[in-house]
Short mmCIF file of C-alpha atoms and ligand atoms in Angstrom, two decimals:
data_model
loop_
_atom_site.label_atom_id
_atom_site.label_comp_id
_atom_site.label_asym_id
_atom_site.label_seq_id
_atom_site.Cartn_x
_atom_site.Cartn_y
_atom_site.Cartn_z
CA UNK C 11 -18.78 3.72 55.07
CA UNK C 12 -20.46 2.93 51.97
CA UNK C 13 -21.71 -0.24 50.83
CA UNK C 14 -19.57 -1.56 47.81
CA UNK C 15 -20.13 -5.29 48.36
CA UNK C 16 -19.32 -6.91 44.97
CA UNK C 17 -17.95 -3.67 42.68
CA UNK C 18 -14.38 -3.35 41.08
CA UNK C 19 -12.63 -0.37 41.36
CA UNK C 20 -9.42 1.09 40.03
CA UNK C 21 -7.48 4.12 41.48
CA UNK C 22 -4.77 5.13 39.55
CA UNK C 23 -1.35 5.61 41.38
CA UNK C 24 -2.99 4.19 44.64
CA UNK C 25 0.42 3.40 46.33
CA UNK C 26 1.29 6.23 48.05
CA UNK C 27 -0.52 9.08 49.27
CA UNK C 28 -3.80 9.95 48.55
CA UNK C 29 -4.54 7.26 46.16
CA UNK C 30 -3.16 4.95 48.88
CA UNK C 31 -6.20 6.20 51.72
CA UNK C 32 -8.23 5.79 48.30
CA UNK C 33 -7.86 2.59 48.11
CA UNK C 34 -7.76 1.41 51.81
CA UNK C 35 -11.54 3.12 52.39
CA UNK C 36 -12.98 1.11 49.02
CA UNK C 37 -11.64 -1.93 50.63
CA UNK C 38 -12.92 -1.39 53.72
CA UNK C 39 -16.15 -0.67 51.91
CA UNK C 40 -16.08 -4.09 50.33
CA UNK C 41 -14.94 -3.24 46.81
CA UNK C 42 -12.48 -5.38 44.96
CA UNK C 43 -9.51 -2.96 44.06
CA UNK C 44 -6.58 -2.49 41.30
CA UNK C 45 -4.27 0.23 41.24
CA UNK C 46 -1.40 0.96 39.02
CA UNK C 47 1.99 2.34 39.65
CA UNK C 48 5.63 3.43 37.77
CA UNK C 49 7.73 2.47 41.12
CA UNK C 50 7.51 -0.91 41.59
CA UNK C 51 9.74 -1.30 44.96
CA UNK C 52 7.07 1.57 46.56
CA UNK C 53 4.33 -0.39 45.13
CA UNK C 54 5.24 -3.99 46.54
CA UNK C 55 5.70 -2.37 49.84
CA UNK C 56 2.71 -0.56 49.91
CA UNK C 57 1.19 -3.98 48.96
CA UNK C 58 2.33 -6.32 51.78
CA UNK C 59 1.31 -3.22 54.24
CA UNK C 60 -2.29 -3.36 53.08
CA UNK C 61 -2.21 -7.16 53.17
CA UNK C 62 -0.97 -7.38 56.85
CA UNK C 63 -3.85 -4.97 57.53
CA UNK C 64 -6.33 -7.09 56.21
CA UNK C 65 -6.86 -6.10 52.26
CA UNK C 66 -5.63 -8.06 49.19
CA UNK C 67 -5.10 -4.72 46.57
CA UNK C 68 -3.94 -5.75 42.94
CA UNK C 69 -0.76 -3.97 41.90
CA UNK C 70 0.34 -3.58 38.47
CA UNK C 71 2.79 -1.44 36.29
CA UNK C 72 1.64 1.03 33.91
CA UNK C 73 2.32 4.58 32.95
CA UNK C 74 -1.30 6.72 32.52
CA UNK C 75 0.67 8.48 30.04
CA UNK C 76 0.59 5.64 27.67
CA UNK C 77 -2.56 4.94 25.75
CA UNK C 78 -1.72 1.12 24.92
CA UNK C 79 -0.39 0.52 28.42
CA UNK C 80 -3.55 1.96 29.87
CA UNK C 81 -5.78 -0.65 27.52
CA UNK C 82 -3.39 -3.42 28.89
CA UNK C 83 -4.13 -2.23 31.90
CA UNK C 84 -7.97 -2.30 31.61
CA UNK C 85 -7.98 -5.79 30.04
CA UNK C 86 -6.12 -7.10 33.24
CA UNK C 87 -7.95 -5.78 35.65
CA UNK C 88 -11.07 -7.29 34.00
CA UNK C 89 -9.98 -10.39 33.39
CA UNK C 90 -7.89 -10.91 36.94
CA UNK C 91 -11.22 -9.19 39.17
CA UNK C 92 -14.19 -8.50 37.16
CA UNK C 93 -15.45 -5.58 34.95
CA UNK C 94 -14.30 -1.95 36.56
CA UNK C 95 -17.53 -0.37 38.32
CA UNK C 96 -15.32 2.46 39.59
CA UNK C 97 -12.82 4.87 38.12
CA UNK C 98 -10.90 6.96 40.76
CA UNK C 99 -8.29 8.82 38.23
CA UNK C 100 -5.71 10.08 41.20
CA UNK C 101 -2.25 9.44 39.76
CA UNK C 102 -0.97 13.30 39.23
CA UNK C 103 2.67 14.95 39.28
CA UNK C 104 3.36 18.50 39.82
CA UNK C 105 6.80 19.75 38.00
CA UNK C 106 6.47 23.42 39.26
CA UNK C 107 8.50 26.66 37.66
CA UNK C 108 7.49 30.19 36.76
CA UNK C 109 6.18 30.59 33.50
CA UNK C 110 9.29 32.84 31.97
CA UNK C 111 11.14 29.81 33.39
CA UNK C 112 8.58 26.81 31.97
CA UNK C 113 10.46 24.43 29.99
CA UNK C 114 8.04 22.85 26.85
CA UNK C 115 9.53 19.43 29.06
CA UNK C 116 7.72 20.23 32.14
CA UNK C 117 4.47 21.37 30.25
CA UNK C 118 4.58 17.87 28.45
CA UNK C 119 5.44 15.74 31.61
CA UNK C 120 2.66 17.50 33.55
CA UNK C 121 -0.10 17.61 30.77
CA UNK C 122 0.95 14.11 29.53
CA UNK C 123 0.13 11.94 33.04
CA UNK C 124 -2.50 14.44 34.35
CA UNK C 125 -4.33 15.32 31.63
CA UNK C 126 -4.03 12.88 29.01
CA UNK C 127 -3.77 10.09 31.48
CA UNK C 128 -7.31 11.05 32.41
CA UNK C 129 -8.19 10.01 28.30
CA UNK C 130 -5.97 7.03 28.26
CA UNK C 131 -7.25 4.93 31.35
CA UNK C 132 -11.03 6.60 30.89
CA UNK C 133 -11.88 5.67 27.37
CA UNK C 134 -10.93 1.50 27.63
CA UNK C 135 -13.10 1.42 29.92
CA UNK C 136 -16.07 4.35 29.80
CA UNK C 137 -17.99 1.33 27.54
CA UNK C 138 -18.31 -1.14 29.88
CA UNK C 139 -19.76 0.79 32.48
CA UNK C 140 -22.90 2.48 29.93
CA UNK C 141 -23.42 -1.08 28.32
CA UNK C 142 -23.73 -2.20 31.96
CA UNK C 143 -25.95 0.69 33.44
CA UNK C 144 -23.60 1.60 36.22
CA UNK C 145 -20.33 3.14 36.82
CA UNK C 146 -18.56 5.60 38.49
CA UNK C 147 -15.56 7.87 37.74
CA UNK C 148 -13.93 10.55 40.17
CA UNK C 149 -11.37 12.50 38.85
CA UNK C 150 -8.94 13.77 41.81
CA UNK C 151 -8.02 17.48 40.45
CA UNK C 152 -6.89 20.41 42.84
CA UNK C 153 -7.73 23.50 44.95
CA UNK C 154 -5.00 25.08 42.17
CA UNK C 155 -7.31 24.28 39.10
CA UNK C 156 -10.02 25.87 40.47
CA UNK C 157 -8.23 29.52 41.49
CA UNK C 158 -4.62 29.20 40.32
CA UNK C 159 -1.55 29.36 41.78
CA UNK C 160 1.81 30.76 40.76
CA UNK C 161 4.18 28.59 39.53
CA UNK C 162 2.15 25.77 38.40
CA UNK C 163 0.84 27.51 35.08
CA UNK C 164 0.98 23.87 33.72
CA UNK C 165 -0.30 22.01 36.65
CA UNK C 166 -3.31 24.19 37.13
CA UNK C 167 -4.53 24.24 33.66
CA UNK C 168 -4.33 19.97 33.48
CA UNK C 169 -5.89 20.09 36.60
CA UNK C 170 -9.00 22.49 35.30
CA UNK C 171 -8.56 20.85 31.94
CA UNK C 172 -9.79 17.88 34.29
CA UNK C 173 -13.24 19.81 35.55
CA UNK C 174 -13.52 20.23 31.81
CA UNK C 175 -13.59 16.26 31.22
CA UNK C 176 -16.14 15.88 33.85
CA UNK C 177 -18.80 18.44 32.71
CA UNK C 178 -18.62 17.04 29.17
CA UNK C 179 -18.69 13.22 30.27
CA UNK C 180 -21.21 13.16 32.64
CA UNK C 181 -23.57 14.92 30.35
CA UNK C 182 -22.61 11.97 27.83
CA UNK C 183 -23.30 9.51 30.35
CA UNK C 184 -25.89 10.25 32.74
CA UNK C 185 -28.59 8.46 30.72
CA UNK C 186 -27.08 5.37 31.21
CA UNK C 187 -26.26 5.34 35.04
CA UNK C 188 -22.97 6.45 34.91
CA UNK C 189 -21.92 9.45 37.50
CA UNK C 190 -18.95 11.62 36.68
CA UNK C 191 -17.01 14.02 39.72
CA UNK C 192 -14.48 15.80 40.70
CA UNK C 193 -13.02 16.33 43.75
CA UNK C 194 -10.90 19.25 44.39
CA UNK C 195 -8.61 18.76 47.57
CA UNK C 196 -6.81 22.09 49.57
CA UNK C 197 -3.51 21.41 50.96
CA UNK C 198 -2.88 17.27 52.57
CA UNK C 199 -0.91 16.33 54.82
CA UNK C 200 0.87 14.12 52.30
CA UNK C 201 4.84 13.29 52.24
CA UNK C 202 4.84 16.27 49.62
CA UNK C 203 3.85 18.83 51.79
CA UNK C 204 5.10 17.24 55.22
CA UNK C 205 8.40 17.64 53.30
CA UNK C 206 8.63 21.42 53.09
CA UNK C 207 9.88 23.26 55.94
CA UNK C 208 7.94 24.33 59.04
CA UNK C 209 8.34 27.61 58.47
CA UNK C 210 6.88 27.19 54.52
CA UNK C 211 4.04 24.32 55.79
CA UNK C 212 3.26 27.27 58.69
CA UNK C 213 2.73 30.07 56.22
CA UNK C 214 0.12 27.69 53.94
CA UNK C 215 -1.68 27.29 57.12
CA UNK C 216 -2.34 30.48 58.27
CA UNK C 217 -4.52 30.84 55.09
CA UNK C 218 -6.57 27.52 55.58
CA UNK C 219 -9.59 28.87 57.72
CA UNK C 220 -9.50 25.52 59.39
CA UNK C 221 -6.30 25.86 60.84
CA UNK C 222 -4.85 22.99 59.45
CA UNK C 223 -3.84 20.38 56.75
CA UNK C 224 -6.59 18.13 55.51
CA UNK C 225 -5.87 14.26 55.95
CA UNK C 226 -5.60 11.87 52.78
CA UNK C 227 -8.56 10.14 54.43
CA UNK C 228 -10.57 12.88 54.36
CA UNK C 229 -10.23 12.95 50.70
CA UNK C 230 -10.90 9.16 50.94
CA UNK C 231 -14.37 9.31 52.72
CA UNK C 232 -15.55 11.61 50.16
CA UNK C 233 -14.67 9.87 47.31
CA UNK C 234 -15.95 7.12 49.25
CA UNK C 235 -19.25 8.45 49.00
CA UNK C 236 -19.29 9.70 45.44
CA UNK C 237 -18.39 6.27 44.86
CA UNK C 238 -21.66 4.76 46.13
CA UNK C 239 -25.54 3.87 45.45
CA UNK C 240 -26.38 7.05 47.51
CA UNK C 241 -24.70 9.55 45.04
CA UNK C 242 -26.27 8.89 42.07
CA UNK C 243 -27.36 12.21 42.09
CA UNK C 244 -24.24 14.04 41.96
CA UNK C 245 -22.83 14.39 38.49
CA UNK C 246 -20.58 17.11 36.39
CA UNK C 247 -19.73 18.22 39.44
CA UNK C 248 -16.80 19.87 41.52
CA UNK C 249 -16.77 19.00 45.07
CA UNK C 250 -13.95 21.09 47.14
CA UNK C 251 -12.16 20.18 50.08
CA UNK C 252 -10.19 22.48 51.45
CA UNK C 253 -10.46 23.91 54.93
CA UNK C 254 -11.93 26.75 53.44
CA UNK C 255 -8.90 28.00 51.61
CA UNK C 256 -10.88 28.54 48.76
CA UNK C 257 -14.70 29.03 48.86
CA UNK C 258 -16.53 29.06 45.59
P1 NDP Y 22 1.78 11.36 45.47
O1 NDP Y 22 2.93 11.88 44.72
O2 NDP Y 22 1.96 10.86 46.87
O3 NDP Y 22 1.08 10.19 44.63
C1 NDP Y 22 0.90 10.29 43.25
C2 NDP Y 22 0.67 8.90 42.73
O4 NDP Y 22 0.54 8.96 41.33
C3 NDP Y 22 1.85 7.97 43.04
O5 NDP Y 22 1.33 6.76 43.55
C4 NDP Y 22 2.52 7.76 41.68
O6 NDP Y 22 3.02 6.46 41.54
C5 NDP Y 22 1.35 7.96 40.75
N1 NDP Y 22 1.78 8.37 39.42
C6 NDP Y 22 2.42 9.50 39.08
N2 NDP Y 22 2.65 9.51 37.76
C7 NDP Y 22 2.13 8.34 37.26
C8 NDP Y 22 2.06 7.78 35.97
N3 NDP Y 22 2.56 8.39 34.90
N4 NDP Y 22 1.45 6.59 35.83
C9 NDP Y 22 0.95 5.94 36.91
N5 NDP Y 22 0.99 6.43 38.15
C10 NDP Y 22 1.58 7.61 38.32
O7 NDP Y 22 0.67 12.49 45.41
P2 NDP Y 22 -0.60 12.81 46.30
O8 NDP Y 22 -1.13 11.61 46.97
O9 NDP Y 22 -0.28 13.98 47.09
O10 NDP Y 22 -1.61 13.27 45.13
C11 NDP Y 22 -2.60 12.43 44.56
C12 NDP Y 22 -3.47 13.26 43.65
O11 NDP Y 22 -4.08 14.31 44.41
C13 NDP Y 22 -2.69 13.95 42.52
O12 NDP Y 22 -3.45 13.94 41.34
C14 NDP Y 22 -2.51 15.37 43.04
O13 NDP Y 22 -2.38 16.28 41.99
C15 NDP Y 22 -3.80 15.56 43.82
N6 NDP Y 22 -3.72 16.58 44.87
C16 NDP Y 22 -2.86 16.48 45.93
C17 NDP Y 22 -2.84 17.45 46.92
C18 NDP Y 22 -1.94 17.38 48.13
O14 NDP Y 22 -1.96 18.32 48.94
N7 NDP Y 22 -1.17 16.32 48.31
C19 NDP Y 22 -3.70 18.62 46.83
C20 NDP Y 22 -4.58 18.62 45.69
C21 NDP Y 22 -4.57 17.64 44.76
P3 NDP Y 22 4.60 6.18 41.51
O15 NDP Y 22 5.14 6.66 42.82
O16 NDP Y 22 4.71 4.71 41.33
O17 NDP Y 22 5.13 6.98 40.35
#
Protein backbone atom coordinates (compact mmCIF):
# COMPACT_ATOMS: atom_id res chain seq x y z
CA UNK A 1 0.00 0.00 0.00
CA UNK A 2 1.26 3.28 -0.81
CA UNK A 3 1.35 6.23 1.23
CA UNK A 4 -1.16 8.93 -0.12
CA UNK A 5 -1.89 10.69 3.18
CA UNK A 6 -3.26 14.13 2.17
CA UNK A 7 -3.49 13.87 -2.01
CA UNK A 8 -6.76 14.21 -4.15
CA UNK A 9 -7.40 11.95 -6.70
CA UNK A 10 -9.94 11.51 -9.44
CA UNK A 11 -10.72 8.24 -11.38
CA UNK A 12 -12.96 8.64 -14.00
CA UNK A 13 -15.99 6.17 -14.17
CA UNK A 14 -14.87 4.70 -10.73
CA UNK A 15 -18.31 3.05 -10.00
CA UNK A 16 -18.15 -0.09 -11.35
CA UNK A 17 -15.46 -2.26 -12.31
CA UNK A 18 -12.09 -1.48 -12.54
CA UNK A 19 -12.34 2.11 -11.74
CA UNK A 20 -14.38 0.92 -8.72
CA UNK A 21 -11.05 -1.41 -7.18
CA UNK A 22 -9.33 2.00 -8.37
CA UNK A 23 -10.76 3.85 -6.16
CA UNK A 24 -11.20 1.52 -3.08
CA UNK A 25 -7.05 0.92 -3.04
CA UNK A 26 -6.44 5.06 -3.15
CA UNK A 27 -8.70 5.17 -0.24
CA UNK A 28 -7.26 2.67 1.53
CA UNK A 29 -4.01 4.41 0.75
CA UNK A 30 -5.25 7.57 2.38
CA UNK A 31 -6.10 9.67 -0.66
CA UNK A 32 -9.18 11.82 -0.79
CA UNK A 33 -11.16 10.56 -3.94
CA UNK A 34 -13.80 11.88 -6.71
CA UNK A 35 -15.06 9.91 -9.41
CA UNK A 36 -17.56 10.67 -12.05
CA UNK A 37 -20.26 8.66 -13.60
CA UNK A 38 -23.35 8.78 -16.50
CA UNK A 39 -25.59 6.17 -14.33
CA UNK A 40 -26.52 7.74 -11.43
CA UNK A 41 -28.70 4.77 -9.70
CA UNK A 42 -25.19 2.46 -10.22
CA UNK A 43 -23.30 5.29 -8.87
CA UNK A 44 -25.34 5.97 -5.54
CA UNK A 45 -25.18 2.32 -4.92
CA UNK A 46 -21.75 1.90 -5.46
CA UNK A 47 -21.49 4.90 -3.04
CA UNK A 48 -23.31 3.69 0.11
CA UNK A 49 -21.26 0.21 -0.50
CA UNK A 50 -17.93 1.99 -0.14
CA UNK A 51 -19.30 4.02 2.78
CA UNK A 52 -20.47 0.92 4.82
CA UNK A 53 -16.94 -0.35 4.15
CA UNK A 54 -15.35 2.43 5.62
CA UNK A 55 -14.58 5.15 2.64
CA UNK A 56 -16.45 8.45 1.98
CA UNK A 57 -15.87 8.58 -2.26
CA UNK A 58 -17.37 11.81 -3.95
CA UNK A 59 -19.78 10.97 -6.75
CA UNK A 60 -20.73 13.27 -9.39
CA UNK A 61 -22.35 13.29 -12.95
CA UNK A 62 -20.48 14.07 -15.95
CA UNK A 63 -19.93 12.72 -19.38
CA UNK A 64 -15.81 12.64 -20.32
CA UNK A 65 -17.11 13.23 -23.65
CA UNK A 66 -18.04 16.73 -22.89
CA UNK A 67 -15.34 19.34 -22.69
CA UNK A 68 -17.44 21.95 -20.50
CA UNK A 69 -18.84 19.19 -18.31
CA UNK A 70 -15.35 17.91 -17.70
CA UNK A 71 -14.17 21.73 -16.55
CA UNK A 72 -17.33 21.66 -14.25
CA UNK A 73 -16.18 18.74 -13.16
CA UNK A 74 -12.60 19.84 -12.27
CA UNK A 75 -13.81 23.04 -10.56
CA UNK A 76 -15.94 20.81 -8.15
CA UNK A 77 -13.73 18.53 -7.23
CA UNK A 78 -11.33 21.37 -6.25
CA UNK A 79 -13.42 23.36 -4.56
CA UNK A 80 -15.51 20.35 -2.59
CA UNK A 81 -11.75 18.32 -1.69
CA UNK A 82 -8.76 20.18 -2.64
CA UNK A 83 -6.62 20.60 -5.84
CA UNK A 84 -6.45 17.03 -7.93
CA UNK A 85 -2.84 15.44 -7.23
CA UNK A 86 -3.95 12.37 -9.20
CA UNK A 87 -5.50 11.66 -12.55
CA UNK A 88 -6.55 7.97 -13.07
CA UNK A 89 -8.43 8.40 -16.67
CA UNK A 90 -10.38 4.76 -16.53
CA UNK A 91 -13.88 5.53 -17.80
CA UNK A 92 -13.77 3.53 -21.39
CA UNK A 93 -16.64 1.78 -23.55
CA UNK A 94 -16.08 -0.78 -26.11
CA UNK A 95 -18.93 -0.75 -29.05
CA UNK A 96 -17.35 -3.74 -30.99
CA UNK A 97 -18.20 -4.69 -34.93
CA UNK A 98 -16.07 -5.73 -37.88
CA UNK A 99 -14.75 -3.05 -39.79
CA UNK A 100 -16.94 -3.74 -43.22
CA UNK A 101 -19.68 -3.59 -40.56
CA UNK A 102 -18.31 -0.24 -38.46
CA UNK A 103 -20.92 2.27 -38.34
CA UNK A 104 -19.23 6.19 -38.38
CA UNK A 105 -21.75 6.01 -34.86
CA UNK A 106 -19.73 3.48 -33.15
CA UNK A 107 -16.32 5.06 -34.29
CA UNK A 108 -17.64 8.43 -32.74
CA UNK A 109 -19.11 6.90 -29.46
CA UNK A 110 -15.87 4.96 -28.91
CA UNK A 111 -13.28 7.73 -29.94
CA UNK A 112 -15.48 10.45 -28.30
CA UNK A 113 -15.38 9.01 -24.33
CA UNK A 114 -12.03 7.14 -24.76
CA UNK A 115 -10.07 9.22 -26.58
CA UNK A 116 -11.21 12.61 -26.37
CA UNK A 117 -12.36 12.13 -22.85
CA UNK A 118 -8.69 11.61 -22.09
CA UNK A 119 -8.29 15.68 -23.53
CA UNK A 120 -11.38 16.90 -21.87
CA UNK A 121 -10.84 15.86 -18.10
CA UNK A 122 -6.72 16.11 -18.65
CA UNK A 123 -6.30 19.64 -19.83
CA UNK A 124 -8.60 21.55 -16.76
CA UNK A 125 -6.54 20.23 -14.76
CA UNK A 126 -2.76 19.32 -16.28
CA UNK A 127 -2.01 23.23 -14.84
CA UNK A 128 -2.51 22.81 -11.48
CA UNK A 129 -0.45 19.95 -11.01
CA UNK A 130 3.03 21.73 -12.99
CA UNK A 131 2.29 25.12 -11.12
CA UNK A 132 2.27 22.89 -8.02
CA UNK A 133 5.36 20.57 -8.74
CA UNK A 134 3.50 17.33 -8.39
CA UNK A 135 0.96 15.29 -10.05
CA UNK A 136 0.15 12.19 -11.38
CA UNK A 137 -1.92 10.89 -14.34
CA UNK A 138 -2.50 7.10 -15.35
CA UNK A 139 -4.27 6.51 -18.28
CA UNK A 140 -6.07 2.91 -18.11
CA UNK A 141 -5.71 1.73 -21.98
CA UNK A 142 -5.74 -2.06 -23.07
CA UNK A 143 -3.86 -5.29 -23.93
CA UNK A 144 -5.95 -4.53 -27.51
CA UNK A 145 -4.10 -1.12 -28.12
CA UNK A 146 -0.99 -2.53 -27.81
CA UNK A 147 -1.42 -5.77 -30.43
CA UNK A 148 -4.94 -5.42 -31.83
CA UNK A 149 -7.75 -7.35 -31.88
CA UNK A 150 -10.46 -8.03 -34.43
CA UNK A 151 -13.44 -6.34 -34.14
CA UNK A 152 -12.50 -3.43 -32.15
CA UNK A 153 -10.75 -1.46 -35.11
CA UNK A 154 -12.13 1.64 -33.20
CA UNK A 155 -11.51 0.60 -29.71
CA UNK A 156 -7.93 -0.36 -30.28
CA UNK A 157 -6.82 2.66 -32.08
CA UNK A 158 -8.46 5.14 -29.00
CA UNK A 159 -6.90 2.91 -26.81
CA UNK A 160 -3.18 3.29 -28.60
CA UNK A 161 -4.21 6.80 -29.47
CA UNK A 162 -4.01 6.83 -25.50
CA UNK A 163 -0.10 5.48 -25.31
CA UNK A 164 0.24 8.31 -27.79
CA UNK A 165 -1.04 11.02 -25.11
CA UNK A 166 1.27 9.66 -22.58
CA UNK A 167 4.62 9.72 -24.51
CA UNK A 168 3.92 13.30 -25.61
CA UNK A 169 2.71 14.56 -22.04
CA UNK A 170 5.10 13.24 -19.91
CA UNK A 171 7.88 14.60 -22.00
CA UNK A 172 5.93 18.06 -21.52
CA UNK A 173 5.80 17.56 -17.96
CA UNK A 174 8.52 15.80 -16.42
CA UNK A 175 10.42 18.99 -15.56
CA UNK A 176 7.97 19.99 -13.33
CA UNK A 177 7.26 16.76 -11.23
CA UNK A 178 4.53 15.54 -13.01
CA UNK A 179 4.60 11.56 -14.02
CA UNK A 180 2.52 10.38 -16.93
CA UNK A 181 1.56 6.18 -17.45
CA UNK A 182 -0.19 3.86 -18.87
CA UNK A 183 -1.34 0.81 -17.83
CA UNK A 184 -2.34 -1.80 -20.21
CA UNK A 185 -4.60 -4.56 -18.54
CA UNK A 186 -5.13 -8.41 -20.34
CA UNK A 187 -8.44 -9.86 -19.87
CA UNK A 188 -10.41 -8.97 -15.93
CA UNK A 189 -12.54 -10.68 -14.39
CA UNK A 190 -15.01 -7.81 -14.68
CA UNK A 191 -19.03 -8.15 -15.13
CA UNK A 192 -18.06 -7.71 -18.96
CA UNK A 193 -16.23 -10.66 -19.34
CA UNK A 194 -17.88 -12.80 -16.41
CA UNK A 195 -20.89 -12.19 -18.72
CA UNK A 196 -19.82 -14.18 -21.78
CA UNK A 197 -20.33 -17.76 -21.80
CA UNK A 198 -18.09 -20.42 -20.25
CA UNK A 199 -17.37 -21.88 -23.19
CA UNK A 200 -16.20 -18.17 -24.84
CA UNK A 201 -14.48 -16.97 -21.17
CA UNK A 202 -12.70 -20.77 -21.47
CA UNK A 203 -11.30 -20.25 -24.92
CA UNK A 204 -9.68 -16.53 -23.80
CA UNK A 205 -8.07 -18.47 -21.12
CA UNK A 206 -6.35 -21.03 -22.68
CA UNK A 207 -4.23 -18.20 -24.28
CA UNK A 208 -3.42 -16.31 -20.93
CA UNK A 209 -0.08 -18.12 -19.89
CA UNK A 210 -1.27 -17.62 -16.38
CA UNK A 211 -4.14 -19.66 -16.61
CA UNK A 212 -6.50 -17.25 -15.64
CA UNK A 213 -8.38 -13.85 -15.54
CA UNK A 214 -6.58 -11.01 -13.86
CA UNK A 215 -8.56 -9.36 -10.85
CA UNK A 216 -9.68 -5.55 -11.00
CA UNK A 217 -7.44 -5.27 -7.93
CA UNK A 218 -4.63 -6.31 -9.52
CA UNK A 219 -4.99 -3.49 -11.85
CA UNK A 220 -5.64 -1.42 -8.65
CA UNK A 221 -2.29 -2.19 -6.80
CA UNK A 222 -0.45 -1.16 -9.76
CA UNK A 223 -1.91 1.90 -10.37
CA UNK A 224 -1.60 2.16 -6.80
CA UNK A 225 1.95 2.33 -7.09
CA UNK A 226 2.34 4.49 -10.15
CA UNK A 227 0.33 6.67 -8.13
CA UNK A 228 2.92 7.21 -5.37
CA UNK A 229 6.26 9.08 -4.09
CA UNK A 230 8.16 5.83 -5.04
CA UNK A 231 7.38 6.06 -8.86
CA UNK A 232 8.58 9.15 -9.72
CA UNK A 233 10.73 7.52 -11.95
CA UNK A 234 8.41 5.93 -14.22
CA UNK A 235 7.14 8.21 -16.93
CA UNK A 236 5.91 7.89 -20.84
CA UNK A 237 5.54 4.65 -20.07
CA UNK A 238 3.38 1.43 -20.85
CA UNK A 239 3.12 -0.93 -18.08
CA UNK A 240 1.21 -4.37 -19.17
CA UNK A 241 -0.74 -6.60 -17.19
CA UNK A 242 -1.79 -9.41 -18.64
CA UNK A 243 -1.00 -12.93 -17.57
CA UNK A 244 1.33 -13.01 -20.22
CA UNK A 245 -1.13 -12.89 -23.06
CA UNK A 246 0.86 -10.48 -24.65
CA UNK A 247 4.63 -10.01 -23.97
CA UNK A 248 6.31 -7.01 -25.46
P1 LIG B 1 -16.92 -0.98 -16.91
O1 LIG B 1 -17.84 -0.92 -18.06
O2 LIG B 1 -17.23 -1.87 -15.74
O3 LIG B 1 -16.66 0.48 -16.34
C1 LIG B 1 -16.49 1.58 -17.19
C2 LIG B 1 -16.76 2.82 -16.39
O4 LIG B 1 -16.63 3.94 -17.24
C3 LIG B 1 -18.17 2.84 -15.81
O5 LIG B 1 -18.08 3.22 -14.45
C4 LIG B 1 -18.89 3.90 -16.64
O6 LIG B 1 -19.81 4.63 -15.87
C5 LIG B 1 -17.74 4.79 -17.04
N1 LIG B 1 -18.03 5.53 -18.25
C6 LIG B 1 -18.26 5.04 -19.49
N2 LIG B 1 -18.49 6.04 -20.34
C7 LIG B 1 -18.41 7.20 -19.61
C8 LIG B 1 -18.55 8.56 -19.94
N3 LIG B 1 -18.84 8.97 -21.17
N4 LIG B 1 -18.38 9.48 -18.96
C9 LIG B 1 -18.12 9.08 -17.70
N5 LIG B 1 -17.97 7.80 -17.33
C10 LIG B 1 -18.12 6.88 -18.28
O7 LIG B 1 -15.49 -1.33 -17.51
P2 LIG B 1 -14.17 -1.95 -16.89
O8 LIG B 1 -14.07 -1.70 -15.44
O9 LIG B 1 -14.06 -3.30 -17.39
O10 LIG B 1 -13.09 -1.05 -17.67
C11 LIG B 1 -12.45 0.09 -17.11
C12 LIG B 1 -11.37 0.55 -18.06
O11 LIG B 1 -10.43 -0.52 -18.24
C13 LIG B 1 -11.89 0.90 -19.46
O12 LIG B 1 -11.19 2.02 -19.96
C14 LIG B 1 -11.57 -0.35 -20.27
O13 LIG B 1 -11.40 -0.05 -21.63
C15 LIG B 1 -10.27 -0.80 -19.62
N6 LIG B 1 -9.98 -2.23 -19.79
C16 LIG B 1 -10.81 -3.21 -19.30
C17 LIG B 1 -10.49 -4.55 -19.45
C18 LIG B 1 -11.34 -5.67 -18.91
O14 LIG B 1 -10.98 -6.85 -19.13
N7 LIG B 1 -12.41 -5.40 -18.20
C19 LIG B 1 -9.28 -4.95 -20.17
C20 LIG B 1 -8.47 -3.84 -20.62
C21 LIG B 1 -8.83 -2.56 -20.43
P3 LIG B 1 -21.39 4.47 -16.08
O15 LIG B 1 -21.71 3.04 -15.81
O16 LIG B 1 -21.99 5.42 -15.11
O17 LIG B 1 -21.64 4.83 -17.53
Amino acid sequence: MSNLKGKVALVTGGTGGIGAAICLKLAESGAKIATNYRNEEKAKAWQAEAKKAGHDIAVYQADVSDFDACQTLVDQVEKDLGPIDILVNNAGITKDGMFKKMSKDKWDAVMSINLDGLFNITKPLVEGMTDRGWGRIINISSINGQKGQLGQTNYAASKAGMHGFTMALAQEVARKGVTVNTVSPGYISTEMVMAVSEEIRNSIIANIPVNRLGTSEEIAALVDFLASEEAGFATGADFSMNGGQHMM
